[in-house]
mmCIF file of C-alpha atoms in Angstrom:
data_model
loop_
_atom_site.group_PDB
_atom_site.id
_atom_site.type_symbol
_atom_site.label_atom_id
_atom_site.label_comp_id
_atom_site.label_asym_id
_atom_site.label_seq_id
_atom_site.Cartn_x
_atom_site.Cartn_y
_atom_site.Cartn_z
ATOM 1 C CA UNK A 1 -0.068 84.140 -40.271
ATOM 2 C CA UNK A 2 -3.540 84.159 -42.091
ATOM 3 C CA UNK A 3 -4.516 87.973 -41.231
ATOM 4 C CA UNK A 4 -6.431 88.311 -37.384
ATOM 5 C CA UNK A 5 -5.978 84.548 -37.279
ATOM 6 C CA UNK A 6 -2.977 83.338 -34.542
ATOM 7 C CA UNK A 7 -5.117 80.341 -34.578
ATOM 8 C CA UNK A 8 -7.206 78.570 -36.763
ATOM 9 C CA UNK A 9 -9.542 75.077 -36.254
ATOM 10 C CA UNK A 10 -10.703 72.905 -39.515
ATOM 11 C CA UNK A 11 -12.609 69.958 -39.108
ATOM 12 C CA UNK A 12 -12.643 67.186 -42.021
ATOM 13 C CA UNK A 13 -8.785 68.147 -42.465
ATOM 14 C CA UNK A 14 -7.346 65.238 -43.311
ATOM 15 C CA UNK A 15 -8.282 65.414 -47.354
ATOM 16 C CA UNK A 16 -9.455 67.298 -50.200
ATOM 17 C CA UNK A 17 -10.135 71.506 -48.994
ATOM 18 C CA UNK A 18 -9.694 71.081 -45.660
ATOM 19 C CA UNK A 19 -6.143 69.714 -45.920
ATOM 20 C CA UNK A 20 -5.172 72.236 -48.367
ATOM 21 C CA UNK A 21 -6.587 75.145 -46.806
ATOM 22 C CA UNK A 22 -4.530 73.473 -43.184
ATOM 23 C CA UNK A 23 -1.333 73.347 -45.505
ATOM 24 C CA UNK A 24 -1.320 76.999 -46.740
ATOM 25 C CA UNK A 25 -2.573 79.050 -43.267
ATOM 26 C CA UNK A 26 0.551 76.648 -41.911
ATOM 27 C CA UNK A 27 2.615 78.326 -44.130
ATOM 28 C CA UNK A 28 1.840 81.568 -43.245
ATOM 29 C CA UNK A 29 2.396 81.345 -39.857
ATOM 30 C CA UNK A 30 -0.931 80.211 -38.525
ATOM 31 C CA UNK A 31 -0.884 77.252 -36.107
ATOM 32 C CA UNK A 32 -3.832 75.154 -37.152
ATOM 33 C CA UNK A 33 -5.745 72.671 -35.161
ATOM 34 C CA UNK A 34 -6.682 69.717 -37.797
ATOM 35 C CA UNK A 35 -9.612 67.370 -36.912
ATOM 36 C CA UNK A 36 -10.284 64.123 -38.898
ATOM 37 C CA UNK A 37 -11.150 60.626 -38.771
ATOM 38 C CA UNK A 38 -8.116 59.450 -40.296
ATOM 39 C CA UNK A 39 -5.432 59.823 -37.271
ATOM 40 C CA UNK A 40 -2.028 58.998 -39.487
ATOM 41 C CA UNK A 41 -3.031 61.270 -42.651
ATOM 42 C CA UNK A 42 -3.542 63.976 -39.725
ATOM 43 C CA UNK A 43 0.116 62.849 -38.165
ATOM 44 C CA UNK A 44 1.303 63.447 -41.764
ATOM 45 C CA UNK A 45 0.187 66.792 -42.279
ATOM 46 C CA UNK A 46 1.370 67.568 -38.937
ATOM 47 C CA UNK A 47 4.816 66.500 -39.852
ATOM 48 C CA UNK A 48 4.920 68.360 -43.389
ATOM 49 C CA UNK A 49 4.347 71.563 -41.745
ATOM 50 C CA UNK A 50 6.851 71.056 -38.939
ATOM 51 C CA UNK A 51 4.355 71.251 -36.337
ATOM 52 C CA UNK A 52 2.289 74.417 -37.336
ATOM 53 C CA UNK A 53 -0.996 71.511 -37.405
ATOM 54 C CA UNK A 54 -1.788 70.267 -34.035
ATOM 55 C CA UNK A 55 -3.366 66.475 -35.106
ATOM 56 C CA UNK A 56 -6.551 66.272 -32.852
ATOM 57 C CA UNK A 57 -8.326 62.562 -34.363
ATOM 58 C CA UNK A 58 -12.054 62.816 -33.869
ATOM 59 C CA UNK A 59 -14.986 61.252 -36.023
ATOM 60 C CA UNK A 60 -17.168 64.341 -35.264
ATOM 61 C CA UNK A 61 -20.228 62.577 -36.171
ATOM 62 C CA UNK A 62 -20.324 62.145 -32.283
ATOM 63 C CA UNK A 63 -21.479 64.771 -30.706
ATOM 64 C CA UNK A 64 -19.889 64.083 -27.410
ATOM 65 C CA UNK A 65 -16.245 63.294 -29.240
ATOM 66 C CA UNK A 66 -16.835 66.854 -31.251
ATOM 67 C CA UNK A 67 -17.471 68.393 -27.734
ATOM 68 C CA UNK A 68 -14.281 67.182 -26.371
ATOM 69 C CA UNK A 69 -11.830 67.662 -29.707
ATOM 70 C CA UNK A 70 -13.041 71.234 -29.351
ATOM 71 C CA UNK A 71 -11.888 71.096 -25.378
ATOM 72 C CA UNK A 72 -8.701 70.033 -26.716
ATOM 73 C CA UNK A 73 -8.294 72.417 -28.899
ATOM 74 C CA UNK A 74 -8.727 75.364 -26.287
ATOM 75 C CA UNK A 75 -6.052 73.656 -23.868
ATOM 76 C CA UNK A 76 -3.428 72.877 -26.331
ATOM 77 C CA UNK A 77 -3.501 76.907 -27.887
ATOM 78 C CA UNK A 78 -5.892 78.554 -25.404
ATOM 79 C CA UNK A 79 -8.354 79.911 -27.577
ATOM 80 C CA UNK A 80 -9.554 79.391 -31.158
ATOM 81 C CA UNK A 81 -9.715 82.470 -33.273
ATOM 82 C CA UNK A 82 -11.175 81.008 -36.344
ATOM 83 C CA UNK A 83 -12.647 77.470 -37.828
ATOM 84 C CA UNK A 84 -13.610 75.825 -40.441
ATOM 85 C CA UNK A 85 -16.828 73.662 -40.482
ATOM 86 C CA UNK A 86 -15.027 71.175 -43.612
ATOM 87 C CA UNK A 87 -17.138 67.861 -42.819
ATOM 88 C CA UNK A 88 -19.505 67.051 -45.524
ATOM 89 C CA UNK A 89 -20.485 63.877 -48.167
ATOM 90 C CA UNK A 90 -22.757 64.136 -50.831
ATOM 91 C CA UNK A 91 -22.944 60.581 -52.859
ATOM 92 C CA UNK A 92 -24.209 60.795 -55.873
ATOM 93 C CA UNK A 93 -27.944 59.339 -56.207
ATOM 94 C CA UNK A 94 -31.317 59.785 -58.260
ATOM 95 C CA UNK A 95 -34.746 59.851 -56.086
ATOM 96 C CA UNK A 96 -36.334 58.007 -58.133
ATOM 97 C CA UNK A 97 -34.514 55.144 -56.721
ATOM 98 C CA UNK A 98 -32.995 56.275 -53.359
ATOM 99 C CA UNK A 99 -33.695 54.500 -50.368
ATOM 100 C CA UNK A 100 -35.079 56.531 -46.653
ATOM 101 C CA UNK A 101 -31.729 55.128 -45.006
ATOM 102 C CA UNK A 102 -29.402 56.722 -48.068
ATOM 103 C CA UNK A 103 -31.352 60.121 -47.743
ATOM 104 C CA UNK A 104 -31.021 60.552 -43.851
ATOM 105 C CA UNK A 105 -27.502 59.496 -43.659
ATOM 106 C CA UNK A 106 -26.737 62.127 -46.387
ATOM 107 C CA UNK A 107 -28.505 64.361 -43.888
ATOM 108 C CA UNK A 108 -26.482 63.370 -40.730
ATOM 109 C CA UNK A 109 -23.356 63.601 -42.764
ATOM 110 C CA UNK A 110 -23.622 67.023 -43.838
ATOM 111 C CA UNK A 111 -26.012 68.881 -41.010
ATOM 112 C CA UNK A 112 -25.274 66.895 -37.742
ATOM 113 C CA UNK A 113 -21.343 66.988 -38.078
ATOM 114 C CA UNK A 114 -22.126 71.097 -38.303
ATOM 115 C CA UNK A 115 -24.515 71.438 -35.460
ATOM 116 C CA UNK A 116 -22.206 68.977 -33.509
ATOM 117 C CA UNK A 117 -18.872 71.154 -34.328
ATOM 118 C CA UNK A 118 -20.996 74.666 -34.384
ATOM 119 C CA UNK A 119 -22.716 74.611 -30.931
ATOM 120 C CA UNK A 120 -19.142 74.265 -29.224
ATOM 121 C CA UNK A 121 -17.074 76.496 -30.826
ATOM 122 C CA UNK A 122 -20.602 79.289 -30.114
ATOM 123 C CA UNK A 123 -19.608 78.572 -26.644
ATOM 124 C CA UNK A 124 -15.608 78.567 -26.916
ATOM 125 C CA UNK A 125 -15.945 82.251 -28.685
ATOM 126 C CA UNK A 126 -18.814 83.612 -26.853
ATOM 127 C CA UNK A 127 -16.611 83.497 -23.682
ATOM 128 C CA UNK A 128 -13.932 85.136 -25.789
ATOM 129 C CA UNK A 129 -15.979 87.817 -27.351
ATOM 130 C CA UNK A 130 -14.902 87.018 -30.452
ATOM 131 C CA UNK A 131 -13.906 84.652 -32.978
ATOM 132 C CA UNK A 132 -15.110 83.565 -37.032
ATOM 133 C CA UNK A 133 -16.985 80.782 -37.910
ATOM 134 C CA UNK A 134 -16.855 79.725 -41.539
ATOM 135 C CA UNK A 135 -18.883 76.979 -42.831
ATOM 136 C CA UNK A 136 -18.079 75.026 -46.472
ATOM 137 C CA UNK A 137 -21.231 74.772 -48.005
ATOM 138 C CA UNK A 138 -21.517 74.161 -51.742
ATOM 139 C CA UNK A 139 -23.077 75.825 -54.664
ATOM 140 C CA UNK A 140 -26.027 72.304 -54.402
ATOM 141 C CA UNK A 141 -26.856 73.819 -51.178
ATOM 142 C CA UNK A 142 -28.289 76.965 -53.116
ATOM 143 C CA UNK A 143 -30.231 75.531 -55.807
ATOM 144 C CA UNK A 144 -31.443 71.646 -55.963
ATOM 145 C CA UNK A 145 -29.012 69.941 -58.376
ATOM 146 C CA UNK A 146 -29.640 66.590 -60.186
ATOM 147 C CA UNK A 147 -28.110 63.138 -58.622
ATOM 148 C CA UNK A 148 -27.824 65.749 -55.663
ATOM 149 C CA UNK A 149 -30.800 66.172 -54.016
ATOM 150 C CA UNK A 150 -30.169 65.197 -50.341
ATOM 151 C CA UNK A 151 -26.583 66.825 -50.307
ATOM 152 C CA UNK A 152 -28.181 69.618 -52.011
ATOM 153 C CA UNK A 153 -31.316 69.502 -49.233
ATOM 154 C CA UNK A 154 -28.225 69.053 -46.410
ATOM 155 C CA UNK A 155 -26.019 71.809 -47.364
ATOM 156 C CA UNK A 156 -29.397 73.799 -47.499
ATOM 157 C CA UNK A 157 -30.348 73.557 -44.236
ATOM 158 C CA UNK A 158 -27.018 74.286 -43.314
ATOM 159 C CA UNK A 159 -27.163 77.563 -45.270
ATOM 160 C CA UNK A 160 -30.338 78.531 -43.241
ATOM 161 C CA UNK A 161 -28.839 77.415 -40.242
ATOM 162 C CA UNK A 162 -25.342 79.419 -40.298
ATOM 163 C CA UNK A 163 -27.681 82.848 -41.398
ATOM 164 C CA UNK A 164 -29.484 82.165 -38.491
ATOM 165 C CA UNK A 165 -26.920 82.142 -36.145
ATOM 166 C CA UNK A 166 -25.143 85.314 -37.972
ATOM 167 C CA UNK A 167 -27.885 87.180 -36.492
ATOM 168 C CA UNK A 168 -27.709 86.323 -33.249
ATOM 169 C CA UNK A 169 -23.930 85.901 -32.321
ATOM 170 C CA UNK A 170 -22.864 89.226 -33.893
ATOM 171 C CA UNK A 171 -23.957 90.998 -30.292
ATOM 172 C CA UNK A 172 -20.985 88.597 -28.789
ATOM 173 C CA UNK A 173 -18.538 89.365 -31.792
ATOM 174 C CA UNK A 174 -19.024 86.390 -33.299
ATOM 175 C CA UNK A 175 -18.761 86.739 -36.760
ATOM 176 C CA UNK A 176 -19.997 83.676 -39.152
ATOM 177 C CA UNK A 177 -19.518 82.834 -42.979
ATOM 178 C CA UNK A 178 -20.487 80.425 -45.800
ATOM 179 C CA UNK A 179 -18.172 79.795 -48.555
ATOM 180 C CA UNK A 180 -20.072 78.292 -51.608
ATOM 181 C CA UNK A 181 -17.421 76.503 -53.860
ATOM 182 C CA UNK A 182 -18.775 74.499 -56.758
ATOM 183 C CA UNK A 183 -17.142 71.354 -58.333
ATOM 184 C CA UNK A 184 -14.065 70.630 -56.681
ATOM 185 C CA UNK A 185 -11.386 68.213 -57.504
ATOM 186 C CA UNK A 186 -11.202 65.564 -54.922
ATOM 187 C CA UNK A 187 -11.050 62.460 -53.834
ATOM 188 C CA UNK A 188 -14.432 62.060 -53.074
ATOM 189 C CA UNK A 189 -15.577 62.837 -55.858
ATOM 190 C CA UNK A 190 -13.225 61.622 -58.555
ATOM 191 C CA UNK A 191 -15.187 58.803 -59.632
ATOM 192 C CA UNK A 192 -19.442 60.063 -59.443
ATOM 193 C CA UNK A 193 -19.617 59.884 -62.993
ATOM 194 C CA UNK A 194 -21.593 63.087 -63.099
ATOM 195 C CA UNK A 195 -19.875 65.804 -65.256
ATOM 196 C CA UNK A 196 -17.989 68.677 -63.551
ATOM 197 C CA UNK A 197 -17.964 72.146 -65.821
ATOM 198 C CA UNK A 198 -15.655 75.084 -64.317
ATOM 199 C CA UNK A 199 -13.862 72.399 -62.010
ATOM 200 C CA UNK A 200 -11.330 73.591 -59.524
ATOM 201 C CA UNK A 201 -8.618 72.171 -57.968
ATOM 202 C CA UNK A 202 -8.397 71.564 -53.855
ATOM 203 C CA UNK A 203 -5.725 74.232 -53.760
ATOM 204 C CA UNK A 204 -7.357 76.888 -55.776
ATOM 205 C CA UNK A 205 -10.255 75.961 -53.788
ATOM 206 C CA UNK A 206 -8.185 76.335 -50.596
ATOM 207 C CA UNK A 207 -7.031 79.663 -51.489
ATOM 208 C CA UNK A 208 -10.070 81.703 -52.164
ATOM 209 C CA UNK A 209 -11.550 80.435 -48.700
ATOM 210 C CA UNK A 210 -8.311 82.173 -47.004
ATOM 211 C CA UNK A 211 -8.981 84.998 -48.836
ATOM 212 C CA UNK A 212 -12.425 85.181 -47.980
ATOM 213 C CA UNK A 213 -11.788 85.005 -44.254
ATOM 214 C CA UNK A 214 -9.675 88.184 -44.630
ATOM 215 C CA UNK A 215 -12.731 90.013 -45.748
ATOM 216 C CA UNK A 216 -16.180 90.855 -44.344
ATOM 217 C CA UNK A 217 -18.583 89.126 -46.690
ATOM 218 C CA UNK A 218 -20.890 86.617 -45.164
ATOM 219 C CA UNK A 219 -20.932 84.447 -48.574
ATOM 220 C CA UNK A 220 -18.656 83.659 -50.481
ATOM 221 C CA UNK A 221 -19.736 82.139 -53.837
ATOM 222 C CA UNK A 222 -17.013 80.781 -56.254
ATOM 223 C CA UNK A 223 -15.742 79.941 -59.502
ATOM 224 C CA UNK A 224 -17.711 83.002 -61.332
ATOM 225 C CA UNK A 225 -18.674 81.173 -63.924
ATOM 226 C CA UNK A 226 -21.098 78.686 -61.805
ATOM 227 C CA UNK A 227 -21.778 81.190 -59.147
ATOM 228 C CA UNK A 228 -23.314 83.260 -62.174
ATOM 229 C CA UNK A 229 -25.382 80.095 -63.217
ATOM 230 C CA UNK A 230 -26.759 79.165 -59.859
ATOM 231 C CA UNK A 231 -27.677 82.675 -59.693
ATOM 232 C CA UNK A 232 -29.268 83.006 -62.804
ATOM 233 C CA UNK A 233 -31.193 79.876 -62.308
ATOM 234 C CA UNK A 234 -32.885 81.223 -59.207
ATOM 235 C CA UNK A 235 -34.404 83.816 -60.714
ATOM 236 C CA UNK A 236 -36.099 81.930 -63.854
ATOM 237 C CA UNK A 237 -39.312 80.078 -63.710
ATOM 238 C CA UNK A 238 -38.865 76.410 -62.085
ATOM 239 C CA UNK A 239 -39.837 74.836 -65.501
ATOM 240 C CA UNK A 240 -37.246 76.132 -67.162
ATOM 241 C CA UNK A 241 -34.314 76.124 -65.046
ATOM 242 C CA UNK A 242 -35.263 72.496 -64.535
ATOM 243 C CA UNK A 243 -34.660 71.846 -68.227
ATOM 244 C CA UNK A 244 -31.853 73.548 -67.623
ATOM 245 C CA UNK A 245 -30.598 71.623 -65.121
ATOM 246 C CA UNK A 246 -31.009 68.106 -66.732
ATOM 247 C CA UNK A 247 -28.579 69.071 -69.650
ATOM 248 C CA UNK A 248 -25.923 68.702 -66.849
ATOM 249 C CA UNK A 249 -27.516 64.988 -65.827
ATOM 250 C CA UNK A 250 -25.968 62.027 -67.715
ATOM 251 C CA UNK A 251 -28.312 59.962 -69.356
ATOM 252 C CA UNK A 252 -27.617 57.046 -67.957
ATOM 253 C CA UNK A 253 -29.074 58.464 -65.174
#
């Protein structure tokens, strides 16, 4: 099993990291709770690893349906060692031309499906005196990125949010962490048009969360090449690393 993890929770599992990070903890012995939307891709995943992923459906947009996937997930393995806060869209947009509705929905799509899966699973492993809390957050969420800005404002928050609660859960051995991938190859993002440098695949992806959740960092940044950009963009002068920034904007846009 994944190291200290007999059992291990990922919402948005049904696709793209979540699925592949549910596929490889399955293989090494880890039975996996999978929450998604999409009830037969979850049935699916359930079958291809002979049972290790427990298929709980759930659009976890609702808080009251989050609240009662993660009651589920407590009776059917009696405790939850470890999740994975995987929920999260980002469509691809310029301000200049965004609407209030497109900006706020970005919002609930990316904070309110954490806060609705987070404030649960604080109670599930508070009781327990333990547990790990990992949240996928994206390299947007630590600088404001072009055709990104409400994902990048979203995952942000989020950022601010998990820290937060680092602080005040460790006296109940709650342990929280935010992995920061950058471009990933998925579904979702396939098609955005927007170009993708030091890309990664879902698996590789996948992988280096696992890893990370056998360590003690609280954030986990990743490829090294982008990582090293994002932070070398915080530390120059706005002007410039704006200028920076729109070299990786198409101009179309």
């Amino acid at each position: 099993m994944v190291r200290g993890v007999p059992t291990l929770l990922i919402s948005g599992a049904s696709s793209g990291i979540g699925r592949e990070v549910a596929l490889q903890a399955a293989r090494q012995g880890t039975t996996v709770l999978v929450l998604g939307r999409r009830a037969a891709l979850l049935d699916e995943l359930a079958a291809e690893t002979g049972g290790r992923c427990i298929p709980i459906p759930v659009d976890v947009s609702d808080t009251a349906a989050a609240q009662r996937a993660v009651d589920r997930a407590v009776e059917a393995t009696g405790r939850i060692d470890a999740a994975l806060l995987n929920v999260g869209a980002g469509p691809s947009f310029n301000l200049a031309g965004g609407t209030a509705a497109e900006i706020l929905h970005t919002m609930d799509a990316n904070y309110r499906v954490t806060v609705n899966m987070l404030v649960p699973l604080i109670a599930v492993m508070k009781r327990q005196r333990s547990g790990l809390i990992v949240h996928t957050n994206s390299l947007a969420g630590v600088n404001g990125t072009p055709m990104q800005g409400p994902y990048s404002a979203a995952k942000a928050a989020c950022r601010l949010l998990i820290d937060t609660a680092r602080i005040e859960l460790k006296p109940y051995g709650v342990r929280l962490m935010s992995v920061y991938p950058g471009f990933v190859a998925t579904d979702r993002v396939s098609d955005d048009g927007l170009p993708k440098p030091f890309e990664i695949s879902a698996a590789d992806a996948a992988a280096r969360i696992l890893r990370a959740m056998r360590g003690r960092r609280p954030d986990v940044l990743f490829p090294a090449p982008t990582a090293t950009l994002v932070r070398a963009l915080r530390m120059l002068p706005k002007s410039v690393a704006g200028r920076i920034m729109l070299r990786f904007t198409p101009p179309e846009y």
